[in-house]
Amino acid sequence: MGRSARVVRKIVAVTAFCVVLLARVVSPEAALSQTFGTPQTVSIAIQIGPIVEVSFPEGTTFSLEVASGGGALNTGIDHRRGAVPIAVPVEIPFEVRGNAHAVVSAMPGRGDLTPASDLVGVAKMRSDGSSVSDTAALRYRTVVEFPTGTHRGKIDTGRAMMRANVADSPMRGVVHVIPFGYEDTAIGHYTGSVEMAVYAEK
C-alpha cells in the first residue's frame, strides 16, 4: 500500500506539472492580443514622386559646316566673286520619359560657353587643336523643340526651355544648333556639344 500510494502521488504531480506547462503555452496571436489588444489591419500607401529622365540616341555632340556661297568646302575665308559663307543649323534628337510634366532646357556645352553670355556657344574648328581665334570659331545658339513639331518652321522664335507632360508616354524632341555671325568665319567643319537640364513638375 505504501509503495502504491507513492506511485499515485508521483503520477498526480507529473500530471499537474504538464497542466501548468500547457497553460503557459500560448499562441503568438493570443499573446499579442493579451498585451496590445485585438490586432488591427493597417493600409500602407506607397507614393512615388515625379520622375523624368532624358536620353540622346545620337549623343550630345554636333558638327557644323561652314561652306562657301557656292557650296564647295575649302579652307580659309572665301571672298572670291563676293561669295558669302553659309552654315546650316543641325539637330540633336532626344527623348524624355517619366511620370510627370517635364521641363527641358538646352544650352551650349561648358567648353563652348563664351564669357559674355551663357546662351551663346563657340564651336571649334575640327581640323586642328589650336586655340580658338576670330577665324577659327563659330558662334551658335541652342533652341529646344519639345515635343517634336512644337514650332517646326519657326525655329528663330523658339525658346531655350519648354515643358510637356510625359506621364502617358515618352516624348521626343530636338535641340536646334543655330550658327550665326559667320560671314567672316573660315570655311571648314566646327564641332561642339550641348548640355540639357531636365526636371519634373507635379
C-alpha positions as CSV (number, residue, x, y, z in Angstrom):
1,M,0.0,0.0,0.0
2,G,2.8,2.4,0.9
3,R,4.5,2.0,-2.5
4,S,1.3,2.2,-4.4
5,A,0.4,5.4,-2.7
6,R,3.8,6.9,-3.6
7,V,3.4,5.9,-7.2
8,V,0.0,7.5,-7.4
9,R,1.3,10.7,-5.8
10,K,4.1,10.9,-8.4
11,I,1.6,10.4,-11.3
12,V,-0.5,13.2,-9.9
13,A,2.5,15.5,-9.5
14,V,3.7,14.9,-13.1
15,T,0.1,15.4,-14.4
16,A,-0.2,18.7,-12.6
17,F,3.2,19.9,-13.9
18,C,2.1,19.1,-17.5
19,V,-1.1,21.0,-17.0
20,V,0.9,24.0,-15.8
21,L,3.1,23.8,-18.9
22,L,0.1,23.6,-21.2
23,A,-1.4,26.6,-19.6
24,R,1.7,28.6,-20.2
25,V,2.0,27.7,-24.0
26,V,0.0,30.5,-25.7
27,S,-0.1,31.2,-29.4
28,P,1.6,34.4,-30.6
29,E,-1.7,35.9,-31.8
30,A,-3.2,35.3,-28.4
31,A,-0.2,36.8,-26.6
32,L,-0.3,39.9,-28.9
33,S,-4.0,40.2,-28.2
34,Q,-3.5,40.0,-24.4
35,T,-0.7,42.5,-24.5
36,F,-1.9,45.1,-27.0
37,G,-5.5,44.3,-27.6
38,T,-7.0,42.9,-30.8
39,P,-4.7,43.2,-33.8
40,Q,-5.7,45.8,-36.4
41,T,-5.4,45.9,-40.2
42,V,-3.3,48.9,-41.4
43,S,-3.2,50.0,-45.0
44,I,0.1,51.5,-46.2
45,A,0.2,53.6,-49.3
46,I,3.4,54.0,-51.2
47,Q,3.6,57.2,-53.2
48,I,6.2,57.7,-55.9
49,G,7.3,61.2,-56.6
50,P,7.6,62.8,-60.0
51,I,10.5,61.4,-62.1
52,V,11.8,62.2,-65.5
53,E,14.9,61.3,-67.5
54,V,16.4,62.2,-70.9
55,S,18.3,60.1,-73.4
56,F,20.2,61.1,-76.5
57,P,20.2,58.3,-79.2
58,E,22.9,60.1,-81.2
59,G,24.9,61.7,-78.4
60,T,25.2,65.4,-77.5
61,T,28.0,66.5,-79.8
62,F,27.4,68.1,-83.2
63,S,29.3,69.2,-86.3
64,L,28.5,72.4,-88.2
65,E,29.8,73.1,-91.7
66,V,30.7,76.5,-92.9
67,A,30.8,76.4,-96.7
68,S,31.3,79.0,-99.5
69,G,28.3,80.6,-101.1
70,G,28.6,78.1,-103.9
71,G,28.5,75.2,-101.5
72,A,32.1,74.0,-102.2
73,L,34.0,73.3,-99.0
74,N,37.6,74.6,-98.9
75,T,39.8,76.3,-96.3
76,G,40.2,79.9,-95.5
77,I,37.8,82.9,-95.7
78,D,36.2,82.9,-99.2
79,H,35.7,86.4,-100.6
80,R,36.0,85.5,-104.2
81,R,33.3,86.8,-106.5
82,G,31.6,88.2,-103.4
83,A,30.7,84.8,-102.1
84,V,29.4,84.8,-98.6
85,P,30.0,81.7,-96.4
86,I,26.9,79.7,-95.4
87,A,26.2,77.5,-92.4
88,V,23.2,75.2,-91.9
89,P,21.6,74.5,-88.5
90,V,21.8,71.0,-87.2
91,E,19.5,69.0,-84.9
92,I,20.3,66.8,-81.8
93,P,17.4,64.4,-81.1
94,F,16.5,63.4,-77.5
95,E,13.7,61.5,-75.7
96,V,12.2,62.3,-72.4
97,R,10.3,59.7,-70.3
98,G,8.8,59.7,-66.8
99,N,5.6,60.0,-64.8
100,A,5.1,63.8,-64.7
101,H,5.5,67.0,-66.5
102,A,9.0,67.5,-67.8
103,V,10.7,70.9,-68.2
104,V,13.7,70.7,-70.5
105,S,16.3,73.4,-71.4
106,A,19.4,73.3,-73.6
107,M,22.5,75.4,-73.6
108,P,25.9,75.2,-75.1
109,G,28.4,72.8,-73.6
110,R,30.6,74.2,-70.8
111,G,33.6,74.0,-73.0
112,D,31.8,76.1,-75.7
113,L,30.4,78.9,-73.5
114,T,31.6,82.4,-74.2
115,P,32.5,84.7,-71.2
116,A,29.9,87.3,-72.3
117,S,26.8,85.1,-72.4
118,D,25.6,81.7,-71.2
119,L,23.3,81.5,-74.2
120,V,25.9,81.7,-76.9
121,G,28.4,78.9,-77.6
122,V,31.6,78.8,-79.7
123,A,32.2,75.7,-81.8
124,K,35.8,75.0,-82.6
125,M,37.3,74.1,-86.0
126,R,37.7,70.3,-86.1
127,S,40.8,70.1,-88.3
128,D,43.3,71.1,-85.6
129,G,43.6,71.5,-81.8
130,S,44.9,75.1,-81.9
131,S,43.4,77.8,-79.7
132,V,40.3,79.5,-80.9
133,S,40.8,82.6,-83.0
134,D,38.4,85.0,-84.8
135,T,38.6,83.0,-88.0
136,A,38.5,79.5,-86.3
137,A,35.5,79.9,-84.1
138,L,31.8,79.7,-85.0
139,R,29.2,81.2,-82.7
140,Y,25.9,79.4,-82.2
141,R,22.7,79.4,-80.2
142,T,20.6,76.5,-78.9
143,V,16.8,76.2,-79.2
144,V,14.6,73.4,-77.8
145,E,11.7,71.9,-79.7
146,F,9.8,69.7,-77.3
147,P,7.9,67.7,-78.2
148,T,9.0,67.5,-81.8
149,G,6.8,69.6,-84.1
150,T,6.0,72.2,-81.4
151,H,7.3,75.1,-83.5
152,R,8.6,73.5,-86.7
153,G,9.4,76.2,-89.3
154,K,9.6,78.8,-86.5
155,I,13.0,78.0,-85.1
156,D,14.1,81.6,-84.8
157,T,11.2,82.4,-82.5
158,G,11.7,79.2,-80.4
159,R,12.8,79.1,-76.8
160,A,15.6,77.5,-74.9
161,M,13.2,76.0,-72.4
162,M,10.0,74.1,-72.9
163,R,7.5,71.9,-70.9
164,A,5.4,68.9,-71.7
165,N,3.6,66.0,-70.0
166,V,5.4,62.7,-70.4
167,A,3.4,60.7,-67.9
168,D,1.3,58.9,-70.6
169,S,4.1,58.1,-72.9
170,P,7.7,59.1,-73.8
171,M,8.1,62.2,-76.0
172,R,10.8,63.1,-78.5
173,G,12.3,66.4,-79.1
174,V,15.3,68.1,-80.8
175,V,17.8,70.7,-79.9
176,H,18.4,73.0,-82.8
177,V,22.0,74.3,-83.0
178,I,21.8,77.6,-85.0
179,P,25.1,79.2,-86.2
180,F,25.2,83.0,-86.6
181,G,27.6,85.8,-87.4
182,Y,29.7,83.5,-89.7
183,E,30.1,86.0,-92.6
184,D,33.9,86.3,-91.9
185,T,34.3,82.8,-90.5
186,A,36.8,80.4,-92.0
187,I,35.4,77.7,-94.2
188,G,35.5,74.3,-92.6
189,H,33.9,71.9,-90.0
190,Y,33.3,73.0,-86.5
191,T,32.4,70.8,-83.5
192,G,30.7,71.5,-80.2
193,S,28.3,70.0,-77.7
194,V,25.1,70.8,-75.8
195,E,24.0,70.3,-72.3
196,M,20.5,69.7,-71.2
197,A,18.8,70.3,-67.8
198,V,15.6,68.2,-67.2
199,Y,13.4,68.3,-64.1
200,A,10.0,67.1,-63.2
201,E,6.9,69.1,-62.1
202,K,3.9,67.6,-60.4
